[in-house]
XYZ file of C-alpha atoms in Angstrom:
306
model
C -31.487 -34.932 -32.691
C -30.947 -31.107 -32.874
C -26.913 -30.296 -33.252
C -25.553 -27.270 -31.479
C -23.466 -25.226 -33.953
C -19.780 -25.516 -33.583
C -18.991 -21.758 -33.220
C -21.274 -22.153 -30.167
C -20.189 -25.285 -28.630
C -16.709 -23.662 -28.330
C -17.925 -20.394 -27.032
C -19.388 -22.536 -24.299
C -16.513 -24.224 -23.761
C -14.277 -21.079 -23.324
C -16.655 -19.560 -20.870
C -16.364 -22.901 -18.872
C -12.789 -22.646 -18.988
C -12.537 -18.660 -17.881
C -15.271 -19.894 -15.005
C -12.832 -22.844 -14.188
C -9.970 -20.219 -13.787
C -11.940 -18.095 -11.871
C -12.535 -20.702 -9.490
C -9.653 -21.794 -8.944
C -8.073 -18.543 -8.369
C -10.742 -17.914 -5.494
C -9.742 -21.255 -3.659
C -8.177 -21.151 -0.540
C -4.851 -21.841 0.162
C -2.677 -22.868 3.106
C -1.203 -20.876 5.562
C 0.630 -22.924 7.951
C 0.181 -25.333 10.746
C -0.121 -23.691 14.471
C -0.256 -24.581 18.450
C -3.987 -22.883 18.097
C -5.806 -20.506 16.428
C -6.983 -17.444 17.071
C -8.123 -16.551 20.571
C -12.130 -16.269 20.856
C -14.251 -13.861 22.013
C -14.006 -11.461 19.798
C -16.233 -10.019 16.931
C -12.890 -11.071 14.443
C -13.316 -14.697 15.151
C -16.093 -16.670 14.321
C -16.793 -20.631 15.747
C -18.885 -23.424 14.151
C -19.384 -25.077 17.412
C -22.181 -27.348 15.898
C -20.099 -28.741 13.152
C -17.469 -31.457 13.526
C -15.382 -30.513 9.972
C -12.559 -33.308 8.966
C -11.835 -31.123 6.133
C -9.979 -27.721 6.170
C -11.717 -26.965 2.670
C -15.222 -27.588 4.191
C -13.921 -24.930 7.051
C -12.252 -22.587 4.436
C -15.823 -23.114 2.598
C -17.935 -22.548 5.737
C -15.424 -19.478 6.280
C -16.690 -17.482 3.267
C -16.350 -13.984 3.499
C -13.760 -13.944 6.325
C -10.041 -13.650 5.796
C -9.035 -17.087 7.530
C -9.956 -20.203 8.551
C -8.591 -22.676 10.931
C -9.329 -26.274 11.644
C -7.477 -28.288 14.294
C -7.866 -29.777 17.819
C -11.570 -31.299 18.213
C -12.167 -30.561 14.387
C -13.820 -27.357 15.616
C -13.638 -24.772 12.275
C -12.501 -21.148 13.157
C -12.940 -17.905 10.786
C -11.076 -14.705 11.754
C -10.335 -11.644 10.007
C -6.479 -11.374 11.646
C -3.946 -13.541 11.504
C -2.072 -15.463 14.402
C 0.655 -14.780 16.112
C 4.193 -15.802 15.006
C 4.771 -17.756 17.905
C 2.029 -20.024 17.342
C 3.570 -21.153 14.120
C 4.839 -24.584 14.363
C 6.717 -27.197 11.182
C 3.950 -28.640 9.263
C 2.850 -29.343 5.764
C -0.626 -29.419 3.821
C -3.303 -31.350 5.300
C -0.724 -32.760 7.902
C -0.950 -30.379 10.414
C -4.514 -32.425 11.880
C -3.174 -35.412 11.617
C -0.739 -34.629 13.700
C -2.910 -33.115 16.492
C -1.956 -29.162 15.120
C -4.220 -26.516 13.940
C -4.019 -25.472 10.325
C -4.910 -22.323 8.964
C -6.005 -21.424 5.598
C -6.396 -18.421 3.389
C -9.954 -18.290 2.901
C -10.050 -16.765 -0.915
C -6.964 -15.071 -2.873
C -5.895 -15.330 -6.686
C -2.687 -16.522 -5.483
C -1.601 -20.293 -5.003
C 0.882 -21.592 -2.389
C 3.231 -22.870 -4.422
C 6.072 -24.499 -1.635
C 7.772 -23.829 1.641
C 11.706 -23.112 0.766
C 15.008 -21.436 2.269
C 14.802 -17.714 1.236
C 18.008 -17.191 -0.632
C 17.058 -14.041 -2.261
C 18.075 -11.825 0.422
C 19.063 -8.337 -1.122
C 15.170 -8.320 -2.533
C 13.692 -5.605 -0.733
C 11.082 -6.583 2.723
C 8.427 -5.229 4.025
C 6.789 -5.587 7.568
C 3.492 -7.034 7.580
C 1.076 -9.107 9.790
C -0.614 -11.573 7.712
C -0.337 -13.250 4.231
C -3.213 -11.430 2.762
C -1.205 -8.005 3.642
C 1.614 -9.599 1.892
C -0.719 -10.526 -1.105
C -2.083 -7.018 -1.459
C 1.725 -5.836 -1.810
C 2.189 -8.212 -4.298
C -0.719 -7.985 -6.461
C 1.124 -6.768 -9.170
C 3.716 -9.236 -8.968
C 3.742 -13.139 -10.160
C 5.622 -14.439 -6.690
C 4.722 -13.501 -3.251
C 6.895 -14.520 -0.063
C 5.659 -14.189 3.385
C 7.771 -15.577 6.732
C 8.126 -15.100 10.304
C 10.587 -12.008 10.840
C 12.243 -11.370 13.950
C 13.499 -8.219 12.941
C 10.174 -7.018 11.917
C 7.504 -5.157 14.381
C 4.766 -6.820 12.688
C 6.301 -10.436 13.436
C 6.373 -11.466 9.460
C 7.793 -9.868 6.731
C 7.164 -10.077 2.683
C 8.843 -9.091 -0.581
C 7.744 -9.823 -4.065
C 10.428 -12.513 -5.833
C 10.772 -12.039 -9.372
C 11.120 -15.989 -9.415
C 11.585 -19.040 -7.327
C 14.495 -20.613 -9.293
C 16.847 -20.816 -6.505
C 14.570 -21.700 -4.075
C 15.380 -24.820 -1.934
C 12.069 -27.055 -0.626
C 12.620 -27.054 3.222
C 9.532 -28.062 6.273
C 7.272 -25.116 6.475
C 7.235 -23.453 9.964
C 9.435 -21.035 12.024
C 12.088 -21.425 9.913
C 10.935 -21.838 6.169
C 9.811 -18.791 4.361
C 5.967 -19.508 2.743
C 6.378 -19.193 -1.504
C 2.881 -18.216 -3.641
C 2.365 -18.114 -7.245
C 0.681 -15.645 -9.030
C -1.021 -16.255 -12.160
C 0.445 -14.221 -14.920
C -3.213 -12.976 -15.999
C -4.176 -12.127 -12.426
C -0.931 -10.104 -12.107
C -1.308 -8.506 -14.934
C -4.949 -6.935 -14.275
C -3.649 -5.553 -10.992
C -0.814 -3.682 -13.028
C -3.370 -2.378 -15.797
C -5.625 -1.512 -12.670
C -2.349 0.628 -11.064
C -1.509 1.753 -14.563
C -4.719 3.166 -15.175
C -4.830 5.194 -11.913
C -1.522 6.832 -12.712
C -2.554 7.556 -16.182
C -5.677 9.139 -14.926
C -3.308 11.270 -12.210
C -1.349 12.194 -14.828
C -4.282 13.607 -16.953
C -5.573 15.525 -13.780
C -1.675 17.154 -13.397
C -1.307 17.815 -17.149
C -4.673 19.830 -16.828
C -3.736 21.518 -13.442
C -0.503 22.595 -15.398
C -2.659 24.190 -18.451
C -4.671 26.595 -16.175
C -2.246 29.229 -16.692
C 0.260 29.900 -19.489
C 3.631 28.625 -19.127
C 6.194 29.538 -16.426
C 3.003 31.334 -14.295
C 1.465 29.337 -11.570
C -2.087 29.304 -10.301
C -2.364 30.743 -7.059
C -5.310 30.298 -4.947
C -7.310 33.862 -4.112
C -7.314 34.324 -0.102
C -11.094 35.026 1.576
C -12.628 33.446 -1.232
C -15.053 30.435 -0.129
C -14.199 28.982 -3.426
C -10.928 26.629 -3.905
C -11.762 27.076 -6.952
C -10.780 31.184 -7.659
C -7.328 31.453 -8.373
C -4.584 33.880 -10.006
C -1.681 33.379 -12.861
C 1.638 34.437 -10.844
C 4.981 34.556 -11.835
C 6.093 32.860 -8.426
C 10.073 33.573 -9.578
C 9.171 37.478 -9.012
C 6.279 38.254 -7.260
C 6.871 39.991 -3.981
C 3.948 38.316 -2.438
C 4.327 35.008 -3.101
C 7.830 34.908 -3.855
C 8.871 31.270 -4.613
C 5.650 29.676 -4.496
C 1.503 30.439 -3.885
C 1.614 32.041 -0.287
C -2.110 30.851 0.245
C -1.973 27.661 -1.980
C -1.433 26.065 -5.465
C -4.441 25.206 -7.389
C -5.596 21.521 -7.688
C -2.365 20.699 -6.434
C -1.672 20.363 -2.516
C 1.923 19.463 -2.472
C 3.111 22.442 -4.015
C 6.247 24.273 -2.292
C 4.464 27.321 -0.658
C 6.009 30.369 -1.363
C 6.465 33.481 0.717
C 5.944 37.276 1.080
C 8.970 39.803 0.770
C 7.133 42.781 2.525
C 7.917 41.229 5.991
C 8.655 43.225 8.973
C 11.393 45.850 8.946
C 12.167 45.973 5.010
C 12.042 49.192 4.116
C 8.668 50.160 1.762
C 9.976 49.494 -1.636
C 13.307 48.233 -0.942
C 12.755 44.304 -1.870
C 12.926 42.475 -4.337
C 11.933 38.787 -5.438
C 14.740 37.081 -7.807
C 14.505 33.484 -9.086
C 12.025 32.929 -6.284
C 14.001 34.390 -3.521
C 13.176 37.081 -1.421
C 16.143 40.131 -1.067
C 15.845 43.163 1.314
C 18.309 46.243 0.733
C 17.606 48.445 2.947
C 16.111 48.064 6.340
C 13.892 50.546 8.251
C 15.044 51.927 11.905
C 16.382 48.835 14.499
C 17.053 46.652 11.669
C 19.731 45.392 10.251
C 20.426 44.136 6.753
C 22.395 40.703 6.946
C 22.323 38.583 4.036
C 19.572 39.921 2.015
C 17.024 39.978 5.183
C 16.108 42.479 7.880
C 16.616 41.430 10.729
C 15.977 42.976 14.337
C 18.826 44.961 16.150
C 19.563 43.567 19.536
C 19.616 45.940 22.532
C 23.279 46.470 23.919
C 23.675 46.753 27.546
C 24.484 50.256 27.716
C 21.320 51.245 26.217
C 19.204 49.543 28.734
């Protein structure tokens, strides 16, 4: 009988465990039990009329590709791409909710696992509006807890913040009430934050080279009636007359840039400005102007003149 070699056997076996992992991070995972799901009709929702599914993992399965799935009265299987609304939402637990005569909805495929329904006692953790659990998930993706609940307060009708962990968390009856608590496994977190980190790093390179395009403490000013965004100047911006401040027609590679502006305005007398530090200064001011704080500005007419 021929004998695999041992350094093979266990490279199989790893792969079959990073496969297993994989799997089960793509499962779906519940999101609640409701009156009904999602209203029909629309291109969003999706209905397996021909199928009488027991199971809400055979309807998650059936579901592929869509954000949700819902299984309930007449064990008709729903998909959707939105969520329900919060006042569908009724107290339920895991495969209860048809039992019972409910609708329950699951999240179709996400690397996070619901971990329990609980009393949400960290309250100064920051929360953000949202309308679904997989909006909450993306917010989170960096994160190793996710918590997602109906939200009064909130224009969206749920809210979600990021818990650093679930250690004072009390189990309470999923539903109106009980804030929804995922986990987030620690190697699925940390690829979303090397992702993010990686993006940063690369805008950091692109600003780093924007900054080298002209020597230090000169800025590269875009060339007006060029077609090119690509023609630009060196300008001391702290003394230049014309773009005193800042590039008066833009800041190479670099949008958000404080635009600058021109000292020769209207009623400054032809050489009689200056740019200092950045800011524009008049001292003298030609005919029906007067000088008032640094600037020209235009003499009003009195009423005996008109």
């Amino acid at each position: 009988m021929f004998a695999l070699p041992f350094s093979l056997v266990w490279s199989i076996l790893l792969l079959c465990r990073f496969c297993s992992l994989n799997l089960v991070g793509a499962q779906n995972q519940f999101a609640g039990c409701f009156v009904q799901g999602p209203d029909s009709g629309g291109d969003d929702v999706l209905i397996f009329f021909e199928d009488i599914i027991h199971d809400a993992d055979i309807c998650a399965a059936k579901c592929a590709g869509w954000n949700y799935a819902w299984i309930g009265y007449g064990f008709l299987c729903y998909c959707s791409t939105g969520f329900v609304e919060p006042f569908r939402m009724i107290s339920g637990g895991e495969d209860t909710c048809i039992s019972s005569g409910w609708t329950e909805g699951r999240i179709v495929s996400t690397s996070f696992a619901f971990n329990r329904c609980g009393s949400s006692s960290d309250s100064n953790t920051p929360r953000l509006g949202v309308q679904s659990p997989k909006e909450c998930f993306e917010n989170c993706k960096n994160d190793l807890y996710a918590a997602f609940k109906i939200d009064d307060t909130s224009s969206s009708g749920y809210s979600c913040w990021c818990p650093t962990n679930l250690d004072n968390v009390m189990g309470s009856t999923c539903g109106q009430g009980g804030t929804f608590y995922y986990s987030h496994p620690a190697a699925a977190a940390a690829s979303g934050l090397s992702r993010r980190n990686a993006r940063l790093e690369a805008l950091e390179r692109r600003k780093q080279i924007s900054m080298q395009t002209c020597p230090w403490g000169l800025t590269a000013c875009l060339i007006p009636d060029l077609q090119s965004s690509d023609a630009w100047e060196c300008v001391d911006t702290s003394t230049e007359l014309e773009s005193c401040g800042g590039c008066i027609h833009g800041t190479y590679d670099n949008q958000n840039a404080k635009q600058g502006q021109s000292c020769l305005t209207e009623g400054v007398k032809l050489g009689a400005a200056t740019c200092l530090d950045g800011q524009c200064f008049a001292y003298a001011c030609e005919a029906g102007y007067i000088l008032l704080n640094g600037a020209c500005q235009k003499q009003k007419q009195s009423s005996l003149e008109l």
